[in-house]
Amino acid sequence: MSEYQAPLKDIRFTLNQICDLEGILNLPKFAENDGDTINAVLEEAGRLAAGVLAPLNRQGDTQGATLANGVVTTPDGFREAYAAYRDGGWNGIQFDPNYGGMGLPLVIGNACAELWNSANMGFSLCPMLTQGAIDAIGAHGSDELKETYLENLVTGHWTGTMNLTEPQAGSDVGALRTKAEPAGDGSWRIKGQKIFITYGEHDYAENIIHLVLARTPDSPEGTRGISLFVVPKFLVNADGGLGQRNDLRCINLEEKLGIHASPTAVMSFGDNEGAVGYMLGEENKGMRCMFTMMNTARLSVGIEGLAIAEGAYQHAVAYALERRQGKAIGATEPGPSAIVEHADVRRMLMTMKAQIDAMRALCYVNGQALDLARNHVDEEQRAWYGQLAELLTPLSKAWSTDLGCEVASLGVQIHGGMGFIEETGAAQYYRDARIAPIYEGTNGIQALDLVMRKLTMAGGDVVKRYLTEMRGLDHDLAEGGADYVKTRANLAAALDSLEEASLWLLDAMASDPHAVAACAPPYLRMFGMTVGGHLIAKGALAAAGQADQPGADAPFLNGRIATARFFGEQILPQVPALLPSVTAGSGPLYAVQAEHLVS
C-alpha cells in the first residue's frame, strides 16, 4: 500500500488563490492570526494525518470495533491516536478560545478535517460528530448547558453524537417514537431506541454527550412535535465531575460495508427509570436545533467525499507509476510501459485529480462563505454570504460525496484485478466512500433541498446573483489567451444551461412540483459541475499569473493549469447534456407503473 502524503500545496493554493484566506484573516475576529500561523497549523495537521492516523487505516478496516458486555473496544492504536489528537488541541480549531478552542476560521478547520479523513475516515467520524454537538449547544443551549458541556467537548475530553434515526424512522424523522417525560426538576426522562449512531459508544473519552430527538407528552404529530435533548452517558455533578451512569446503553454494533473502525451503535435509552436528559432550545423546536448540527455536518460530509477521493487518488497514482504492463503507444524504451502512460489510465487519473481540485474549491469556498456570514463587519455582506453558504451546502454535500464514490471506483479500476483484492487497499476507499452519499440526509434529499428551498431563496435572486458572479470570469478567461478558449466557451455554455434549467424549475415550481422533484438530482449535478469548473478556472488564472514569477513553483502551478484545462475541456461539456434530463419533467420516471417494475 502507498503512504498517504498531505496535499498541502493544493490546500494552500485553494485557500489563498480561490478562497481569499487573506481577506478572512483581515476580519477583526481573526486579526491575531497570520499566514505563518495557518501554515504551521496545516503542517502539524498533516503530520498527524500522515504519521499517526494513516498507518492505522488498514488496521481499523480489518480489525474493526467490537462490543462485549456492553463495552465497545476500538481497533488497536485508535485510542492512543485519539489521545494524540485531543492533547494537540485539534478538536477546538474553529471554536471559541473561552471554551478551550483555537479560534481559527472554519475554513481552516475544514482543511484539517480533509487531511484527517483522507488518512483515516473511520477515526475522523468521531470528531466530526463532536463538533456538530458543539455548534448545536453553542447556538441553542442555556448558559447552564454551555457551562456544563462546552469546554469538555471543545477540548475533546468528551465526545458528542447525533441521535435521530429509529428502526421505523429513517429520513422521515417525523415518524420517530422516542419519548421524553418531565421529571419535575427541570430535567426529562428519555425512553426509546436509536439506530445508526456513529460513535454512540467507544473507549476514546470518559463521557459521551448524546443529542437525542424525542417527543414530549401531547406534542403535535410529525416534525412539529419533536424536541432535542442533551443526554450524557455519565451525569455531571455540580462541581463538573462525573456522577452516576445514565440509563442508556449500546445494545448492538452494526455490521457495515465499510468504515469498520467506526462503531455504529444501536442505542437504548431508558430501559429502567429513564435516561436523564436536558432540553436544548424550546419544546417542539428540536428540528430547528438539530439542523444547526446537521448543516455543519453536511459540509463536513462533503469534506469526507473530497478526502476519500484524495486518498483513493494517491493510492492509484502510486500504483500507476509502479505497475508495468503492455507498451504504450509511441513508447521507445524496452519492455512494458508503466500503466500511467496508457491513455485510458491517464484519462482516469486526470478525471480523478480534476474533480478533486473542483471539490476542494467548492467545499472550501462554502467554508469561506460561512466564515464571512458569521464575521464580516458589513451587515449586507453577512447576509449575502449567509445565503451563498446555504446555496452551496447541498452542492458540497451531495456532489462531493457522489464524486467520492466515483473517484474511489476509478481507483479500483486503475488497479485492475488487483483493485478487487483487499490486500492492495484500493477497495477500502471504495467501501468507506459509499456511506457519505447517505449520511446527513441522502443526496436525493439534498437535491430536493436545493430546488425547493435554496433555488427559491429571495424568489430565485440568490441563484441569479451567483450566476452573474460566475459569468464575471469570462473577461479574465478571454484575457488568458489561447489556452483558455475551450474552457471559456464550455463554461459559458454550462452557465447558460444552468440558468435555463433554473428558470424552468422556478416556473414549474407552482404548476408541477412533482416534475421539480423528479428533476432535482440532475440539476444538482449540473450546478456542482458548473461551480467546480468556475472555481478551478479561477485558480488556473491565478496560477498562470504566478508561474513566471521569480522563485515560483512552476511545475506545481503548471499542473494546476493543466488540470483545470482538463476539467474545462473534458468535464464541463457534460453540463449542457444534463439540461434535457432536468426539463423532461416527471414523465420518464413514472411511465412504468410501480407494479410493473418487478420483472
PDB file of C-alpha atoms in Angstrom, residues 227-498:
ATOM      1  CA  SER A 227     -37.750  18.346  20.861  1.00  0.00           C
ATOM      2  CA  LEU A 228     -33.995  17.965  21.304  1.00  0.00           C
ATOM      3  CA  PHE A 229     -32.301  16.794  24.490  1.00  0.00           C
ATOM      4  CA  VAL A 230     -28.764  16.628  25.833  1.00  0.00           C
ATOM      5  CA  VAL A 231     -28.372  13.138  27.317  1.00  0.00           C
ATOM      6  CA  PRO A 232     -24.927  12.399  28.812  1.00  0.00           C
ATOM      7  CA  LYS A 233     -23.524   8.898  29.246  1.00  0.00           C
ATOM      8  CA  PHE A 234     -22.465   9.935  32.748  1.00  0.00           C
ATOM      9  CA  LEU A 235     -24.349  12.609  34.644  1.00  0.00           C
ATOM     10  CA  VAL A 236     -22.316  15.687  35.531  1.00  0.00           C
ATOM     11  CA  ASN A 237     -22.070  16.775  39.170  1.00  0.00           C
ATOM     12  CA  ALA A 238     -22.362  20.379  40.292  1.00  0.00           C
ATOM     13  CA  ASP A 239     -18.565  20.627  40.561  1.00  0.00           C
ATOM     14  CA  GLY A 240     -18.134  19.462  36.955  1.00  0.00           C
ATOM     15  CA  GLY A 241     -17.005  15.971  37.886  1.00  0.00           C
ATOM     16  CA  LEU A 242     -18.690  12.849  36.589  1.00  0.00           C
ATOM     17  CA  GLY A 243     -21.519  11.273  38.559  1.00  0.00           C
ATOM     18  CA  GLN A 244     -23.543   8.129  38.063  1.00  0.00           C
ATOM     19  CA  ARG A 245     -24.001   6.258  34.808  1.00  0.00           C
ATOM     20  CA  ASN A 246     -27.122   7.358  32.955  1.00  0.00           C
ATOM     21  CA  ASP A 247     -29.847   4.902  31.941  1.00  0.00           C
ATOM     22  CA  LEU A 248     -28.612   4.309  28.408  1.00  0.00           C
ATOM     23  CA  ARG A 249     -26.571   1.593  26.727  1.00  0.00           C
ATOM     24  CA  CYS A 250     -25.291   0.270  23.437  1.00  0.00           C
ATOM     25  CA  ILE A 251     -27.095  -2.984  22.636  1.00  0.00           C
ATOM     26  CA  ASN A 252     -25.513  -3.750  19.254  1.00  0.00           C
ATOM     27  CA  LEU A 253     -22.954  -2.622  16.693  1.00  0.00           C
ATOM     28  CA  GLU A 254     -23.966  -2.668  13.042  1.00  0.00           C
ATOM     29  CA  GLU A 255     -22.058  -4.878  10.568  1.00  0.00           C
ATOM     30  CA  LYS A 256     -21.201  -2.437   7.775  1.00  0.00           C
ATOM     31  CA  LEU A 257     -19.861  -2.325   4.225  1.00  0.00           C
ATOM     32  CA  GLY A 258     -17.019  -0.023   5.271  1.00  0.00           C
ATOM     33  CA  ILE A 259     -15.748   2.389   7.959  1.00  0.00           C
ATOM     34  CA  HIS A 260     -15.251  -0.670  10.167  1.00  0.00           C
ATOM     35  CA  ALA A 261     -13.145   1.244  12.700  1.00  0.00           C
ATOM     36  CA  SER A 262     -16.125   3.462  13.480  1.00  0.00           C
ATOM     37  CA  PRO A 263     -18.580   1.855  15.949  1.00  0.00           C
ATOM     38  CA  THR A 264     -22.097   2.387  14.590  1.00  0.00           C
ATOM     39  CA  ALA A 265     -24.282   1.732  17.610  1.00  0.00           C
ATOM     40  CA  VAL A 266     -27.843   0.728  18.355  1.00  0.00           C
ATOM     41  CA  MET A 267     -28.609   2.776  21.470  1.00  0.00           C
ATOM     42  CA  SER A 268     -31.284   2.021  24.056  1.00  0.00           C
ATOM     43  CA  PHE A 269     -32.415   4.888  26.265  1.00  0.00           C
ATOM     44  CA  GLY A 270     -34.413   4.318  29.450  1.00  0.00           C
ATOM     45  CA  ASP A 271     -34.544   0.562  29.938  1.00  0.00           C
ATOM     46  CA  ASN A 272     -35.209   1.274  33.610  1.00  0.00           C
ATOM     47  CA  GLU A 273     -36.365   4.580  35.107  1.00  0.00           C
ATOM     48  CA  GLY A 274     -35.487   6.610  32.006  1.00  0.00           C
ATOM     49  CA  ALA A 275     -32.337   8.339  30.803  1.00  0.00           C
ATOM     50  CA  VAL A 276     -31.860  11.800  32.280  1.00  0.00           C
ATOM     51  CA  GLY A 277     -31.905  14.498  29.601  1.00  0.00           C
ATOM     52  CA  TYR A 278     -31.971  18.286  29.422  1.00  0.00           C
ATOM     53  CA  MET A 279     -33.946  20.143  26.765  1.00  0.00           C
ATOM     54  CA  LEU A 280     -31.847  22.019  24.213  1.00  0.00           C
ATOM     55  CA  GLY A 281     -33.720  25.015  22.864  1.00  0.00           C
ATOM     56  CA  GLU A 282     -37.502  25.277  23.001  1.00  0.00           C
ATOM     57  CA  GLU A 283     -40.040  22.489  23.286  1.00  0.00           C
ATOM     58  CA  ASN A 284     -41.233  21.216  19.891  1.00  0.00           C
ATOM     59  CA  LYS A 285     -38.416  23.154  18.188  1.00  0.00           C
ATOM     60  CA  GLY A 286     -35.957  20.282  18.163  1.00  0.00           C
ATOM     61  CA  MET A 287     -35.614  20.047  14.404  1.00  0.00           C
ATOM     62  CA  ARG A 288     -34.537  23.686  14.247  1.00  0.00           C
ATOM     63  CA  CYS A 289     -31.838  22.973  16.821  1.00  0.00           C
ATOM     64  CA  MET A 290     -30.799  19.724  15.191  1.00  0.00           C
ATOM     65  CA  PHE A 291     -30.468  21.421  11.818  1.00  0.00           C
ATOM     66  CA  THR A 292     -27.765  23.634  13.306  1.00  0.00           C
ATOM     67  CA  MET A 293     -25.829  20.431  13.886  1.00  0.00           C
ATOM     68  CA  MET A 294     -26.871  18.825  10.601  1.00  0.00           C
ATOM     69  CA  ASN A 295     -25.903  21.799   8.434  1.00  0.00           C
ATOM     70  CA  THR A 296     -22.440  21.751   9.984  1.00  0.00           C
ATOM     71  CA  ALA A 297     -22.326  18.012   9.424  1.00  0.00           C
ATOM     72  CA  ARG A 298     -23.461  18.299   5.789  1.00  0.00           C
ATOM     73  CA  LEU A 299     -20.447  20.375   4.832  1.00  0.00           C
ATOM     74  CA  SER A 300     -18.278  18.047   6.913  1.00  0.00           C
ATOM     75  CA  VAL A 301     -19.628  15.051   4.997  1.00  0.00           C
ATOM     76  CA  GLY A 302     -18.864  16.836   1.730  1.00  0.00           C
ATOM     77  CA  ILE A 303     -15.308  17.158   3.038  1.00  0.00           C
ATOM     78  CA  GLU A 304     -15.372  13.385   3.642  1.00  0.00           C
ATOM     79  CA  GLY A 305     -16.244  12.810  -0.020  1.00  0.00           C
ATOM     80  CA  LEU A 306     -13.361  15.049  -1.078  1.00  0.00           C
ATOM     81  CA  ALA A 307     -10.996  13.405   1.407  1.00  0.00           C
ATOM     82  CA  ILE A 308     -11.729   9.816   0.464  1.00  0.00           C
ATOM     83  CA  ALA A 309     -11.289  10.768  -3.199  1.00  0.00           C
ATOM     84  CA  GLU A 310      -7.862  12.259  -2.421  1.00  0.00           C
ATOM     85  CA  GLY A 311      -6.801   9.096  -0.589  1.00  0.00           C
ATOM     86  CA  ALA A 312      -8.001   6.872  -3.429  1.00  0.00           C
ATOM     87  CA  TYR A 313      -6.239   9.100  -5.968  1.00  0.00           C
ATOM     88  CA  GLN A 314      -2.907   8.988  -4.179  1.00  0.00           C
ATOM     89  CA  HIS A 315      -3.185   5.216  -3.929  1.00  0.00           C
ATOM     90  CA  ALA A 316      -3.981   4.919  -7.653  1.00  0.00           C
ATOM     91  CA  VAL A 317      -1.179   7.259  -8.769  1.00  0.00           C
ATOM     92  CA  ALA A 318       1.405   5.305  -6.789  1.00  0.00           C
ATOM     93  CA  TYR A 319       0.235   2.050  -8.380  1.00  0.00           C
ATOM     94  CA  ALA A 320       0.072   3.501 -11.908  1.00  0.00           C
ATOM     95  CA  LEU A 321       3.649   4.767 -11.672  1.00  0.00           C
ATOM     96  CA  GLU A 322       4.872   1.407 -10.396  1.00  0.00           C
ATOM     97  CA  ARG A 323       2.864  -1.141 -12.388  1.00  0.00           C
ATOM     98  CA  ARG A 324       4.258  -2.051 -15.809  1.00  0.00           C
ATOM     99  CA  GLN A 325       2.089  -3.744 -18.376  1.00  0.00           C
ATOM    100  CA  GLY A 326       1.874  -3.540 -22.165  1.00  0.00           C
ATOM    101  CA  LYS A 327       3.648  -0.981 -24.273  1.00  0.00           C
ATOM    102  CA  ALA A 328       2.194   2.498 -24.514  1.00  0.00           C
ATOM    103  CA  ILE A 329       1.555   3.879 -27.999  1.00  0.00           C
ATOM    104  CA  GLY A 330       4.713   5.627 -29.171  1.00  0.00           C
ATOM    105  CA  ALA A 331       6.877   4.184 -26.370  1.00  0.00           C
ATOM    106  CA  THR A 332      10.512   3.569 -27.356  1.00  0.00           C
ATOM    107  CA  GLU A 333      12.052   2.160 -24.171  1.00  0.00           C
ATOM    108  CA  PRO A 334      12.459  -1.621 -23.977  1.00  0.00           C
ATOM    109  CA  GLY A 335       9.994  -3.697 -22.018  1.00  0.00           C
ATOM    110  CA  PRO A 336       6.476  -2.894 -20.821  1.00  0.00           C
ATOM    111  CA  SER A 337       5.446   0.659 -20.001  1.00  0.00           C
ATOM    112  CA  ALA A 338       4.250   1.967 -16.677  1.00  0.00           C
ATOM    113  CA  ILE A 339       0.459   1.925 -16.940  1.00  0.00           C
ATOM    114  CA  VAL A 340       0.370   5.663 -16.228  1.00  0.00           C
ATOM    115  CA  GLU A 341       1.429   6.099 -19.877  1.00  0.00           C
ATOM    116  CA  HIS A 342      -1.652   4.334 -21.268  1.00  0.00           C
ATOM    117  CA  ALA A 343      -4.345   6.738 -22.448  1.00  0.00           C
ATOM    118  CA  ASP A 344      -7.212   5.133 -20.553  1.00  0.00           C
ATOM    119  CA  VAL A 345      -5.308   5.136 -17.254  1.00  0.00           C
ATOM    120  CA  ARG A 346      -4.190   8.709 -17.856  1.00  0.00           C
ATOM    121  CA  ARG A 347      -7.799   9.744 -18.514  1.00  0.00           C
ATOM    122  CA  MET A 348      -8.944   8.121 -15.270  1.00  0.00           C
ATOM    123  CA  LEU A 349      -6.184   9.747 -13.245  1.00  0.00           C
ATOM    124  CA  MET A 350      -6.855  13.176 -14.733  1.00  0.00           C
ATOM    125  CA  THR A 351     -10.579  12.749 -14.125  1.00  0.00           C
ATOM    126  CA  MET A 352      -9.840  11.931 -10.508  1.00  0.00           C
ATOM    127  CA  LYS A 353      -7.441  14.826  -9.998  1.00  0.00           C
ATOM    128  CA  ALA A 354      -9.534  17.451 -11.795  1.00  0.00           C
ATOM    129  CA  GLN A 355     -12.636  16.557  -9.824  1.00  0.00           C
ATOM    130  CA  ILE A 356     -10.711  16.559  -6.548  1.00  0.00           C
ATOM    131  CA  ASP A 357      -9.446  20.081  -7.280  1.00  0.00           C
ATOM    132  CA  ALA A 358     -13.001  21.172  -8.072  1.00  0.00           C
ATOM    133  CA  MET A 359     -14.473  19.527  -4.962  1.00  0.00           C
ATOM    134  CA  ARG A 360     -11.833  21.079  -2.748  1.00  0.00           C
ATOM    135  CA  ALA A 361     -12.533  24.516  -4.196  1.00  0.00           C
ATOM    136  CA  LEU A 362     -16.297  24.135  -3.695  1.00  0.00           C
ATOM    137  CA  CYS A 363     -16.098  22.851  -0.115  1.00  0.00           C
ATOM    138  CA  TYR A 364     -13.539  25.448   0.933  1.00  0.00           C
ATOM    139  CA  VAL A 365     -15.491  28.306  -0.669  1.00  0.00           C
ATOM    140  CA  ASN A 366     -18.528  27.000   1.226  1.00  0.00           C
ATOM    141  CA  GLY A 367     -16.494  27.271   4.437  1.00  0.00           C
ATOM    142  CA  GLN A 368     -15.284  30.719   3.432  1.00  0.00           C
ATOM    143  CA  ALA A 369     -18.893  31.835   2.933  1.00  0.00           C
ATOM    144  CA  LEU A 370     -19.790  30.616   6.427  1.00  0.00           C
ATOM    145  CA  ASP A 371     -16.822  32.459   7.945  1.00  0.00           C
ATOM    146  CA  LEU A 372     -17.859  35.671   6.190  1.00  0.00           C
ATOM    147  CA  ALA A 373     -21.541  35.205   7.037  1.00  0.00           C
ATOM    148  CA  ARG A 374     -20.662  34.973  10.725  1.00  0.00           C
ATOM    149  CA  ASN A 375     -17.867  37.507  10.972  1.00  0.00           C
ATOM    150  CA  HIS A 376     -17.931  40.117   8.181  1.00  0.00           C
ATOM    151  CA  VAL A 377     -18.155  43.667   9.504  1.00  0.00           C
ATOM    152  CA  ASP A 378     -20.733  44.704   6.888  1.00  0.00           C
ATOM    153  CA  GLU A 379     -24.301  43.576   7.524  1.00  0.00           C
ATOM    154  CA  GLU A 380     -25.213  43.307   3.839  1.00  0.00           C
ATOM    155  CA  GLN A 381     -22.146  41.191   3.155  1.00  0.00           C
ATOM    156  CA  ARG A 382     -23.005  38.923   6.083  1.00  0.00           C
ATOM    157  CA  ALA A 383     -26.491  38.463   4.656  1.00  0.00           C
ATOM    158  CA  TRP A 384     -25.191  37.668   1.167  1.00  0.00           C
ATOM    159  CA  TYR A 385     -22.586  35.192   2.325  1.00  0.00           C
ATOM    160  CA  GLY A 386     -25.160  33.530   4.564  1.00  0.00           C
ATOM    161  CA  GLN A 387     -27.373  32.977   1.528  1.00  0.00           C
ATOM    162  CA  LEU A 388     -24.410  31.772  -0.524  1.00  0.00           C
ATOM    163  CA  ALA A 389     -23.435  29.280   2.194  1.00  0.00           C
ATOM    164  CA  GLU A 390     -26.998  27.951   2.229  1.00  0.00           C
ATOM    165  CA  LEU A 391     -26.914  27.544  -1.550  1.00  0.00           C
ATOM    166  CA  LEU A 392     -23.542  25.811  -1.612  1.00  0.00           C
ATOM    167  CA  THR A 393     -24.147  23.384   1.272  1.00  0.00           C
ATOM    168  CA  PRO A 394     -26.281  20.822  -0.628  1.00  0.00           C
ATOM    169  CA  LEU A 395     -23.812  21.060  -3.528  1.00  0.00           C
ATOM    170  CA  SER A 396     -20.839  20.442  -1.240  1.00  0.00           C
ATOM    171  CA  LYS A 397     -22.517  17.520   0.463  1.00  0.00           C
ATOM    172  CA  ALA A 398     -24.131  15.751  -2.479  1.00  0.00           C
ATOM    173  CA  TRP A 399     -21.873  16.492  -5.448  1.00  0.00           C
ATOM    174  CA  SER A 400     -18.699  15.850  -3.464  1.00  0.00           C
ATOM    175  CA  THR A 401     -19.888  12.580  -1.950  1.00  0.00           C
ATOM    176  CA  ASP A 402     -21.207  11.278  -5.277  1.00  0.00           C
ATOM    177  CA  LEU A 403     -17.814  12.074  -6.779  1.00  0.00           C
ATOM    178  CA  GLY A 404     -16.066  10.498  -3.810  1.00  0.00           C
ATOM    179  CA  CYS A 405     -17.680   7.187  -4.773  1.00  0.00           C
ATOM    180  CA  GLU A 406     -16.906   7.674  -8.466  1.00  0.00           C
ATOM    181  CA  VAL A 407     -13.276   8.582  -7.838  1.00  0.00           C
ATOM    182  CA  ALA A 408     -12.790   5.654  -5.447  1.00  0.00           C
ATOM    183  CA  SER A 409     -14.306   3.367  -8.078  1.00  0.00           C
ATOM    184  CA  LEU A 410     -11.843   4.678 -10.667  1.00  0.00           C
ATOM    185  CA  GLY A 411      -9.083   3.932  -8.179  1.00  0.00           C
ATOM    186  CA  VAL A 412     -10.148   0.290  -8.109  1.00  0.00           C
ATOM    187  CA  GLN A 413     -10.302   0.256 -11.912  1.00  0.00           C
ATOM    188  CA  ILE A 414      -6.766   1.602 -12.255  1.00  0.00           C
ATOM    189  CA  HIS A 415      -5.526  -1.278 -10.114  1.00  0.00           C
ATOM    190  CA  GLY A 416      -7.264  -3.709 -12.464  1.00  0.00           C
ATOM    191  CA  GLY A 417      -7.855  -7.138 -10.968  1.00  0.00           C
ATOM    192  CA  MET A 418      -5.634  -6.255  -8.028  1.00  0.00           C
ATOM    193  CA  GLY A 419      -8.058  -3.487  -7.127  1.00  0.00           C
ATOM    194  CA  PHE A 420     -10.665  -6.133  -6.378  1.00  0.00           C
ATOM    195  CA  ILE A 421      -8.273  -7.828  -3.973  1.00  0.00           C
ATOM    196  CA  GLU A 422      -8.425  -6.456  -0.447  1.00  0.00           C
ATOM    197  CA  GLU A 423      -4.694  -6.584   0.226  1.00  0.00           C
ATOM    198  CA  THR A 424      -3.962  -3.717  -2.175  1.00  0.00           C
ATOM    199  CA  GLY A 425      -6.133  -1.342  -0.120  1.00  0.00           C
ATOM    200  CA  ALA A 426      -7.933   0.182  -3.119  1.00  0.00           C
ATOM    201  CA  ALA A 427     -11.222  -1.490  -2.213  1.00  0.00           C
ATOM    202  CA  GLN A 428     -11.290   0.049   1.265  1.00  0.00           C
ATOM    203  CA  TYR A 429     -11.578   3.550  -0.171  1.00  0.00           C
ATOM    204  CA  TYR A 430     -14.484   2.390  -2.343  1.00  0.00           C
ATOM    205  CA  ARG A 431     -16.264   0.735   0.597  1.00  0.00           C
ATOM    206  CA  ASP A 432     -15.610   3.600   3.015  1.00  0.00           C
ATOM    207  CA  ALA A 433     -16.787   6.201   0.482  1.00  0.00           C
ATOM    208  CA  ARG A 434     -20.193   4.608  -0.024  1.00  0.00           C
ATOM    209  CA  ILE A 435     -21.753   5.801   3.236  1.00  0.00           C
ATOM    210  CA  ALA A 436     -21.146   9.505   2.585  1.00  0.00           C
ATOM    211  CA  PRO A 437     -23.955   9.971  -0.011  1.00  0.00           C
ATOM    212  CA  ILE A 438     -26.326   8.501   2.611  1.00  0.00           C
ATOM    213  CA  TYR A 439     -25.152  10.464   5.665  1.00  0.00           C
ATOM    214  CA  GLU A 440     -26.942  13.572   6.964  1.00  0.00           C
ATOM    215  CA  GLY A 441     -29.828  13.462   4.517  1.00  0.00           C
ATOM    216  CA  THR A 442     -29.372  11.313   1.427  1.00  0.00           C
ATOM    217  CA  ASN A 443     -28.224  13.029  -1.736  1.00  0.00           C
ATOM    218  CA  GLY A 444     -31.743  12.846  -3.095  1.00  0.00           C
ATOM    219  CA  ILE A 445     -32.850  14.908  -0.103  1.00  0.00           C
ATOM    220  CA  GLN A 446     -30.004  17.347  -0.765  1.00  0.00           C
ATOM    221  CA  ALA A 447     -31.239  17.749  -4.345  1.00  0.00           C
ATOM    222  CA  LEU A 448     -34.763  18.449  -3.093  1.00  0.00           C
ATOM    223  CA  ASP A 449     -33.375  20.975  -0.627  1.00  0.00           C
ATOM    224  CA  LEU A 450     -31.509  22.672  -3.468  1.00  0.00           C
ATOM    225  CA  VAL A 451     -34.525  23.080  -5.744  1.00  0.00           C
ATOM    226  CA  MET A 452     -37.292  23.527  -3.176  1.00  0.00           C
ATOM    227  CA  ARG A 453     -35.525  25.809  -0.677  1.00  0.00           C
ATOM    228  CA  LYS A 454     -32.247  27.151  -1.999  1.00  0.00           C
ATOM    229  CA  LEU A 455     -33.223  27.883  -5.610  1.00  0.00           C
ATOM    230  CA  THR A 456     -36.304  29.740  -4.386  1.00  0.00           C
ATOM    231  CA  MET A 457     -34.458  31.955  -1.870  1.00  0.00           C
ATOM    232  CA  ALA A 458     -35.401  35.592  -2.477  1.00  0.00           C
ATOM    233  CA  GLY A 459     -37.563  34.496  -5.383  1.00  0.00           C
ATOM    234  CA  GLY A 460     -34.581  32.989  -7.188  1.00  0.00           C
ATOM    235  CA  ASP A 461     -32.422  36.104  -6.885  1.00  0.00           C
ATOM    236  CA  VAL A 462     -29.665  34.362  -4.896  1.00  0.00           C
ATOM    237  CA  VAL A 463     -29.021  31.859  -7.684  1.00  0.00           C
ATOM    238  CA  LYS A 464     -29.304  34.592 -10.303  1.00  0.00           C
ATOM    239  CA  ARG A 465     -26.741  36.724  -8.454  1.00  0.00           C
ATOM    240  CA  TYR A 466     -24.319  33.821  -8.155  1.00  0.00           C
ATOM    241  CA  LEU A 467     -24.693  33.015 -11.853  1.00  0.00           C
ATOM    242  CA  THR A 468     -23.855  36.637 -12.614  1.00  0.00           C
ATOM    243  CA  GLU A 469     -20.779  36.446 -10.386  1.00  0.00           C
ATOM    244  CA  MET A 470     -19.581  33.314 -12.164  1.00  0.00           C
ATOM    245  CA  ARG A 471     -20.082  34.965 -15.544  1.00  0.00           C
ATOM    246  CA  GLY A 472     -17.690  37.665 -14.380  1.00  0.00           C
ATOM    247  CA  LEU A 473     -14.778  35.293 -15.006  1.00  0.00           C
ATOM    248  CA  ASP A 474     -15.413  35.385 -18.756  1.00  0.00           C
ATOM    249  CA  HIS A 475     -13.371  38.546 -19.294  1.00  0.00           C
ATOM    250  CA  ASP A 476     -10.370  37.124 -17.441  1.00  0.00           C
ATOM    251  CA  LEU A 477     -10.539  33.897 -19.426  1.00  0.00           C
ATOM    252  CA  ALA A 478     -10.635  35.905 -22.633  1.00  0.00           C
ATOM    253  CA  GLU A 479      -7.533  37.800 -21.493  1.00  0.00           C
ATOM    254  CA  GLY A 480      -5.849  34.479 -20.660  1.00  0.00           C
ATOM    255  CA  GLY A 481      -5.244  33.639 -24.276  1.00  0.00           C
ATOM    256  CA  ALA A 482      -5.459  30.553 -26.442  1.00  0.00           C
ATOM    257  CA  ASP A 483      -5.098  28.035 -23.602  1.00  0.00           C
ATOM    258  CA  TYR A 484      -8.480  29.077 -22.228  1.00  0.00           C
ATOM    259  CA  VAL A 485     -10.544  29.330 -25.407  1.00  0.00           C
ATOM    260  CA  LYS A 486     -12.307  25.983 -24.970  1.00  0.00           C
ATOM    261  CA  THR A 487     -12.702  26.346 -21.224  1.00  0.00           C
ATOM    262  CA  ARG A 488     -14.209  29.799 -21.707  1.00  0.00           C
ATOM    263  CA  ALA A 489     -16.701  28.522 -24.286  1.00  0.00           C
ATOM    264  CA  ASN A 490     -17.614  25.473 -22.224  1.00  0.00           C
ATOM    265  CA  LEU A 491     -18.061  27.471 -19.022  1.00  0.00           C
ATOM    266  CA  ALA A 492     -20.304  29.941 -20.847  1.00  0.00           C
ATOM    267  CA  ALA A 493     -22.369  27.063 -22.239  1.00  0.00           C
ATOM    268  CA  ALA A 494     -22.592  25.475 -18.798  1.00  0.00           C
ATOM    269  CA  LEU A 495     -23.765  28.729 -17.231  1.00  0.00           C
ATOM    270  CA  ASP A 496     -26.337  29.231 -19.987  1.00  0.00           C
ATOM    271  CA  SER A 497     -27.678  25.713 -19.450  1.00  0.00           C
ATOM    272  CA  LEU A 498     -27.736  26.094 -15.668  1.00  0.00           C
TER     273      LEU A 498
END
